[in-house]
Short mmCIF file of C-alpha atoms in Angstrom, two decimals:
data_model
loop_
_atom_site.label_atom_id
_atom_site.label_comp_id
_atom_site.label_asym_id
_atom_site.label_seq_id
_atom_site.Cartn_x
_atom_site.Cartn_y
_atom_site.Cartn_z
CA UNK U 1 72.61 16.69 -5.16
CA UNK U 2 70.78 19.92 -3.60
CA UNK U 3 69.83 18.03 -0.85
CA UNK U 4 73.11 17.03 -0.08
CA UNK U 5 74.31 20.87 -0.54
CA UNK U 6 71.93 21.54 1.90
CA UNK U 7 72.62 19.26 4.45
CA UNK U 8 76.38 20.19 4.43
CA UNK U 9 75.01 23.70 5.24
CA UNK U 10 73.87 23.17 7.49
CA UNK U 11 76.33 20.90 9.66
CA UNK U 12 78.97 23.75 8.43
CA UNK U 13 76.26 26.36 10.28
CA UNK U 14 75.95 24.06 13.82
CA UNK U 15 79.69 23.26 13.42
CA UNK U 16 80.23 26.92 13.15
CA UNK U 17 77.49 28.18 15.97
CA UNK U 18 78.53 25.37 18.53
CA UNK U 19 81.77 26.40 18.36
CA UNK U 20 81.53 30.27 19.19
CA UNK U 21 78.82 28.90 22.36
CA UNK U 22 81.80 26.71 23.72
CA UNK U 23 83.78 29.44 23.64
CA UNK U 24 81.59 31.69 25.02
CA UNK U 25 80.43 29.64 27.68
CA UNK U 26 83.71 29.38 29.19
CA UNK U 27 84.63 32.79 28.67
CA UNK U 28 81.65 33.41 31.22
CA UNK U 29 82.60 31.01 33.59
CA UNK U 30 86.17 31.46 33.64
CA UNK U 31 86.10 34.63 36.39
CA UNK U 32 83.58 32.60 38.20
CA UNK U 33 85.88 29.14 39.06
CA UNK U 34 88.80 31.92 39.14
CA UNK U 35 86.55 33.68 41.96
CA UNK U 36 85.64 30.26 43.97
CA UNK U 37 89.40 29.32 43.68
CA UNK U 38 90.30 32.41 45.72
CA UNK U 39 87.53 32.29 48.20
CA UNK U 40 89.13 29.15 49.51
CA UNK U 41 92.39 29.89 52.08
CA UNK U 42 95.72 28.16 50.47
CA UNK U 43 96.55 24.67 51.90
CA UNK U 44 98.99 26.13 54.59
CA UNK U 45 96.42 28.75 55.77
CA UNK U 46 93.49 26.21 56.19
CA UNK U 47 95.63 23.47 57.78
CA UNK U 48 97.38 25.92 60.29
CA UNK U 49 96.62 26.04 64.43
CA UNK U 50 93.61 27.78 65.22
CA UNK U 51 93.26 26.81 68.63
CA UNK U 52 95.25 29.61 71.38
CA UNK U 53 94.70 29.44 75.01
CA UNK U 54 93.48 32.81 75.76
CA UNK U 55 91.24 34.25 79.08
CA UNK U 56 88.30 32.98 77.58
CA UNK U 57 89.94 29.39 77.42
CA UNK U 58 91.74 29.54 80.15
CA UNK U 59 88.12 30.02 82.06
CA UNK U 60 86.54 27.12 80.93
CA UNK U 61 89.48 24.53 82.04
CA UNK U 62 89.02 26.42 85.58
CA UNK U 63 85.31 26.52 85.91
CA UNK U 64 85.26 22.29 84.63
CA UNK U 65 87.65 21.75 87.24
CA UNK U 66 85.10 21.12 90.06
CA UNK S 1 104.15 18.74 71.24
CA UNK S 2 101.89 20.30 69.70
CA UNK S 3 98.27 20.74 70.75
CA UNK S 4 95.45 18.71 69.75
CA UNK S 5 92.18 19.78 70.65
CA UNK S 6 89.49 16.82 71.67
CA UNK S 7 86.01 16.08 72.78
CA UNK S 8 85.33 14.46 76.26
CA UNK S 9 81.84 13.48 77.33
CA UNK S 10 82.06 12.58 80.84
CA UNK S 11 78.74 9.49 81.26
CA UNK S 12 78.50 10.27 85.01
CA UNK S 13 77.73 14.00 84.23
CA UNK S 14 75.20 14.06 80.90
CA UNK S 15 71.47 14.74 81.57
CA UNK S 16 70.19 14.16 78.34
CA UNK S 17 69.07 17.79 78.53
CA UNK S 18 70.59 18.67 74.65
CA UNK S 19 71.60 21.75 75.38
CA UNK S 20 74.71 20.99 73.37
CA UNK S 21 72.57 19.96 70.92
CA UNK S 22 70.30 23.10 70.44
CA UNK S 23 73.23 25.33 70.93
CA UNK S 24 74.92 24.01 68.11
CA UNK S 25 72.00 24.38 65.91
CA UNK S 26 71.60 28.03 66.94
CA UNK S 27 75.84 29.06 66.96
CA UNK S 28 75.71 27.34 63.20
CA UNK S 29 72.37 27.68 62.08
CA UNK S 30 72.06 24.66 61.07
CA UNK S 31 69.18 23.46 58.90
CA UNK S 32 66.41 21.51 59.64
CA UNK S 33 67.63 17.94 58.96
CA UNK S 34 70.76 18.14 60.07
CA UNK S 35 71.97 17.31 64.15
CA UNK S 36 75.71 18.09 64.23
CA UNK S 37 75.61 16.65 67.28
CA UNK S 38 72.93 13.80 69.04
CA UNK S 39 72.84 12.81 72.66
CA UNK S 40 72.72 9.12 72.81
CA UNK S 41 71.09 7.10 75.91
CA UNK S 42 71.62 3.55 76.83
CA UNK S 43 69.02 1.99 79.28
CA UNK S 44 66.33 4.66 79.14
CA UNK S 45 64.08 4.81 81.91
CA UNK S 46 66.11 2.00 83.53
CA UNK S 47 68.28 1.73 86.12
CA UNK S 48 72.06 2.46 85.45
CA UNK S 49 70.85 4.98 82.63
CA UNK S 50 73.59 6.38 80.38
CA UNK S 51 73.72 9.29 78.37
CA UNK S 52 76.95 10.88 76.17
CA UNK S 53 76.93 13.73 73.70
CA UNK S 54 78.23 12.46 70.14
CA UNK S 55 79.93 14.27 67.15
CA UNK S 56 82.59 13.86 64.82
CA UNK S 57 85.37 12.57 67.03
CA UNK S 58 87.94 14.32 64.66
CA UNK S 59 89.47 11.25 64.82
CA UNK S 60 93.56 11.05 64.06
CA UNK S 61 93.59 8.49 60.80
CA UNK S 62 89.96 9.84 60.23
CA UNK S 63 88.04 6.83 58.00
CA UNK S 64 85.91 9.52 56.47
CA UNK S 65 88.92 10.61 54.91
CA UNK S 66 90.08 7.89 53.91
CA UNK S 67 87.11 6.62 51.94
CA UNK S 68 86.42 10.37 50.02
CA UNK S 69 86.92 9.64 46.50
CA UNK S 70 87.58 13.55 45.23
CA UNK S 71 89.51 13.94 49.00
CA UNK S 72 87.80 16.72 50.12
CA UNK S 73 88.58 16.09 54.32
CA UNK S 74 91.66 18.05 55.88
CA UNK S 75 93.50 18.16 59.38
CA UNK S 76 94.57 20.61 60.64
CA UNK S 77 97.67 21.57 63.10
CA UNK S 78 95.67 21.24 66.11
CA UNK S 79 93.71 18.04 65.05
CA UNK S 80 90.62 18.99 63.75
CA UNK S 81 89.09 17.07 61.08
CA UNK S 82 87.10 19.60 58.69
CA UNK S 83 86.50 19.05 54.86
CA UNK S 84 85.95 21.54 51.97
CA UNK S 85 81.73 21.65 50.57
CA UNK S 86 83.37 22.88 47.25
CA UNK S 87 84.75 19.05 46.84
CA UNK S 88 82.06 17.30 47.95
CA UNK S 89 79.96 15.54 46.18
CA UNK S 90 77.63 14.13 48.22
CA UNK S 91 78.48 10.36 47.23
CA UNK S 92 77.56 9.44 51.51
CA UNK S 93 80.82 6.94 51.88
CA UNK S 94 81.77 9.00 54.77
CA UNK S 95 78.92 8.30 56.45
CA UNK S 96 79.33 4.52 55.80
CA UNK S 97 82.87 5.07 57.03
CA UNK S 98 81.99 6.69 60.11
CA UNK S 99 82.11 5.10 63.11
CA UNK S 100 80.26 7.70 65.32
CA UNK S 101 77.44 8.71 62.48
CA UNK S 102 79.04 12.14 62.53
CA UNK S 103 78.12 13.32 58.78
CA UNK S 104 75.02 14.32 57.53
CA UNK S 105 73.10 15.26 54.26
CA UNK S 106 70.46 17.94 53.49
CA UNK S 107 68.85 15.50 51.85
CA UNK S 108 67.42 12.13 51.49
CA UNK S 109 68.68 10.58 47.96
CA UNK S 110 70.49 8.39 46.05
CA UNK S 111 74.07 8.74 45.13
CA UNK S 112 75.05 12.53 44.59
CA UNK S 113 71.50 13.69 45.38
CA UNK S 114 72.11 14.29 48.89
CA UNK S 115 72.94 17.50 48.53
CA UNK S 116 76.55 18.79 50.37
CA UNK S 117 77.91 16.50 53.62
CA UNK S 118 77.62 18.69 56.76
CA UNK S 119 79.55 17.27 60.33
CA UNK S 120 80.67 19.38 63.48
CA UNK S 121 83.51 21.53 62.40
CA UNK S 122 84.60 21.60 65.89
CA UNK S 123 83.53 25.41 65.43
CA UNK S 124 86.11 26.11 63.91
CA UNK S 125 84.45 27.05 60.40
CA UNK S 126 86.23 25.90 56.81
CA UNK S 127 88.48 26.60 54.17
CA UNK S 128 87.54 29.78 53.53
CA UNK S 129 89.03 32.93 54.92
CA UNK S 130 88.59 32.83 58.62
CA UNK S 131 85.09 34.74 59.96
CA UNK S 132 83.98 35.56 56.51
CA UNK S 133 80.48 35.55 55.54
CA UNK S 134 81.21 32.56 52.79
CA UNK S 135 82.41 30.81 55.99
CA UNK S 136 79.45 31.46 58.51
CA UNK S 137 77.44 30.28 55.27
CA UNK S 138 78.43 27.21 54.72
CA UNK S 139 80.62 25.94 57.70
CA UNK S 140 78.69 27.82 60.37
CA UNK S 141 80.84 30.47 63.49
CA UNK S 142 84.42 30.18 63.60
CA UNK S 143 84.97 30.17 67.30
CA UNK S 144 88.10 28.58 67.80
CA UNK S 145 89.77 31.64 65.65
CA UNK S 146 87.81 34.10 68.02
CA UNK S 147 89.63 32.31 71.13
CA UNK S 148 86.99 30.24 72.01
CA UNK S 149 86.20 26.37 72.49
CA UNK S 150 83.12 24.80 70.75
CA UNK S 151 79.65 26.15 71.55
CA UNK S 152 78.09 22.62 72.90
CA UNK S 153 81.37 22.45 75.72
CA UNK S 154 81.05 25.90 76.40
CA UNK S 155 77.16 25.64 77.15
CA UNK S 156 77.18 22.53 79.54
CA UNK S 157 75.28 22.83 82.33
CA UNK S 158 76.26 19.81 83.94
CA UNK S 159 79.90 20.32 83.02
CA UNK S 160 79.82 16.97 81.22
CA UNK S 161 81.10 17.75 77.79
CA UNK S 162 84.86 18.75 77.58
CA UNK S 163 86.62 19.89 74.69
CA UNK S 164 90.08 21.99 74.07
CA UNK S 165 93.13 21.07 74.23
CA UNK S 166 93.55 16.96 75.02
CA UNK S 167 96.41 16.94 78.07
CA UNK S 168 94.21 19.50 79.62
CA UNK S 169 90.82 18.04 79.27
CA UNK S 170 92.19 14.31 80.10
CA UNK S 171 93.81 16.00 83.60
CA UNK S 172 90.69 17.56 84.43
CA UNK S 173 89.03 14.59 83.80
CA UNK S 174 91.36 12.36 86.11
CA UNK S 175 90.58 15.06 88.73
CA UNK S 176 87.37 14.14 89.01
CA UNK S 177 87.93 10.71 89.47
CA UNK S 178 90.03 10.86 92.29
CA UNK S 179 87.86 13.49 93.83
CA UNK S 180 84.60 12.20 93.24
CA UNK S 181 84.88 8.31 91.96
CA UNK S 182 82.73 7.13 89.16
CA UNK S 183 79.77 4.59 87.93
CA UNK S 184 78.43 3.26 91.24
CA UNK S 185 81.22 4.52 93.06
CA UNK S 186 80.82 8.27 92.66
CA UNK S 187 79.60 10.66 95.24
CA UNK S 188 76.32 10.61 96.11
CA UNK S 189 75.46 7.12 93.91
CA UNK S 190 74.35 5.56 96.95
CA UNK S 191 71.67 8.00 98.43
CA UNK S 192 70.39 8.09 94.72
CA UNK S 193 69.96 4.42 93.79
CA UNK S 194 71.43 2.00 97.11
CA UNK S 195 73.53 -0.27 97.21
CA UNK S 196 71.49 -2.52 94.92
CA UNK S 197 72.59 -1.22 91.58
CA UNK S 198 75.65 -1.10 90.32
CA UNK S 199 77.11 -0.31 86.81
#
């Protein structure tokens, strides 16, 4: 019977404990996935044109000419 | 129509000297392991010897795409083919998919333990904020957003390797033919190997 009292004790202690850690862990990794999520441009911005035919460009398609 | 930007390697022209090559690896710093781009000979040593500069072809229905199981790959406007290192996994399908052998790994392994895929971005960096140091980190220089064309078609010496915008680089190339012929009817193929070889 003591044993028993015992062993519910301490499941009720790791039920207890393991749930504050969970919690805890993702409180301290929620700003970091917020921060990745925001160092990456939105889908518009990373699909748009980069490519502009300025002097510099406009240079190269002379000087491969001959 | 809008512009989409392609690679040309022009046979006649290409040394073998991998210039393109080494400038990549310095623009990008690449690590050690990784060739964004190779130079490829047929025939070494023999007669009708052919050399051309490979990368990722950003092709237009890209396989690598197609084959990414968390779909990390993305085209843009103006064609390039670039993919996002915060996806990937490292699973190497891509590089089964790949016609052209264009991604690599940081690491030999096993499923997943290959570390991040890394292919030519057609310098034109990731999906991070353009020129920011997360960028130049993982994706290597952003030079298309700086106005420029790729490092390896800028550095040439021989003039073989195109890139920019297609129309442009196709015309140039047709230029060239009609001016100076190609294979074993080019200028100056006949001083250099006779009339008895031919390709």
């Amino acid at each position: 019977m003591g044993t028993k009292v015992k062993g519910e004790n301490r499941r009720t202690f790791l039920k207890t404990f393991g749930g504050a850690a969970t919690i805890a862990a993702a409180a301290a990794t929620a700003p970091l996935a917020v921060r990745e999520a925001a160092a990456e441009e939105n889908d518009s911005d990373k699909k748009k044109a980069r490519y502009r035919e300025t002097d510099h460009v406009k240079a190269f398609y002379r000087t491969n000419r001959y | 129509m809008a512009t989409r930007v392609k690679f040309l390697c022009d046979a006649d022209r290409c040394i073998e000297c991998n210039a393109c090559v080494t400038a990549c690896k310095n623009e990008h710093e690449v690590p050690w392991g990784i060739n964004r781009r190779r130079v490829v000979t047929l025939n070494d040593g023999k007669p009708g010897e052919r050399s051309i500069s490979m990368a990722c072809m950003h092709c237009t229905d890209a396989p690598c795409a197609a084959v990414c199981p968390v779909d990390c790959f993305y085209t843009t406007a103006d064609a390039v083919v670039l993919h996002s290192k915060e996806r990937c996994i490292g699973c190497g399908y891509c590089f089964y998919a790949c016609p052209f052998g264009a991604p690599q790994y940081p690491r030999v392994g096993n499923f997943g333990s290959r570390g991040k895929m890394d292919k030519c971005t057609y310098c034109a960096g990731g999906p991070e904020a353009d020129a920011s140091q997360a960028e130049y980190a993982n994706y290597g220089a952003n030079r298309l957003a700086e106005g420029k064309l790729p490092i390896c078609a800028e550095m040439c010496s021989t003039k073989a390797l195109l890139a920019g915008d297609g129309q442009i680089i196709a015309e140039i190339y047709r230029e060239r033919v009609l001016k100076r012929g190609y294979g074993s009817g080019a200028w100056g193929w006949k001083t250099a190997y006779k009339e008895t070889i031919a390709v």
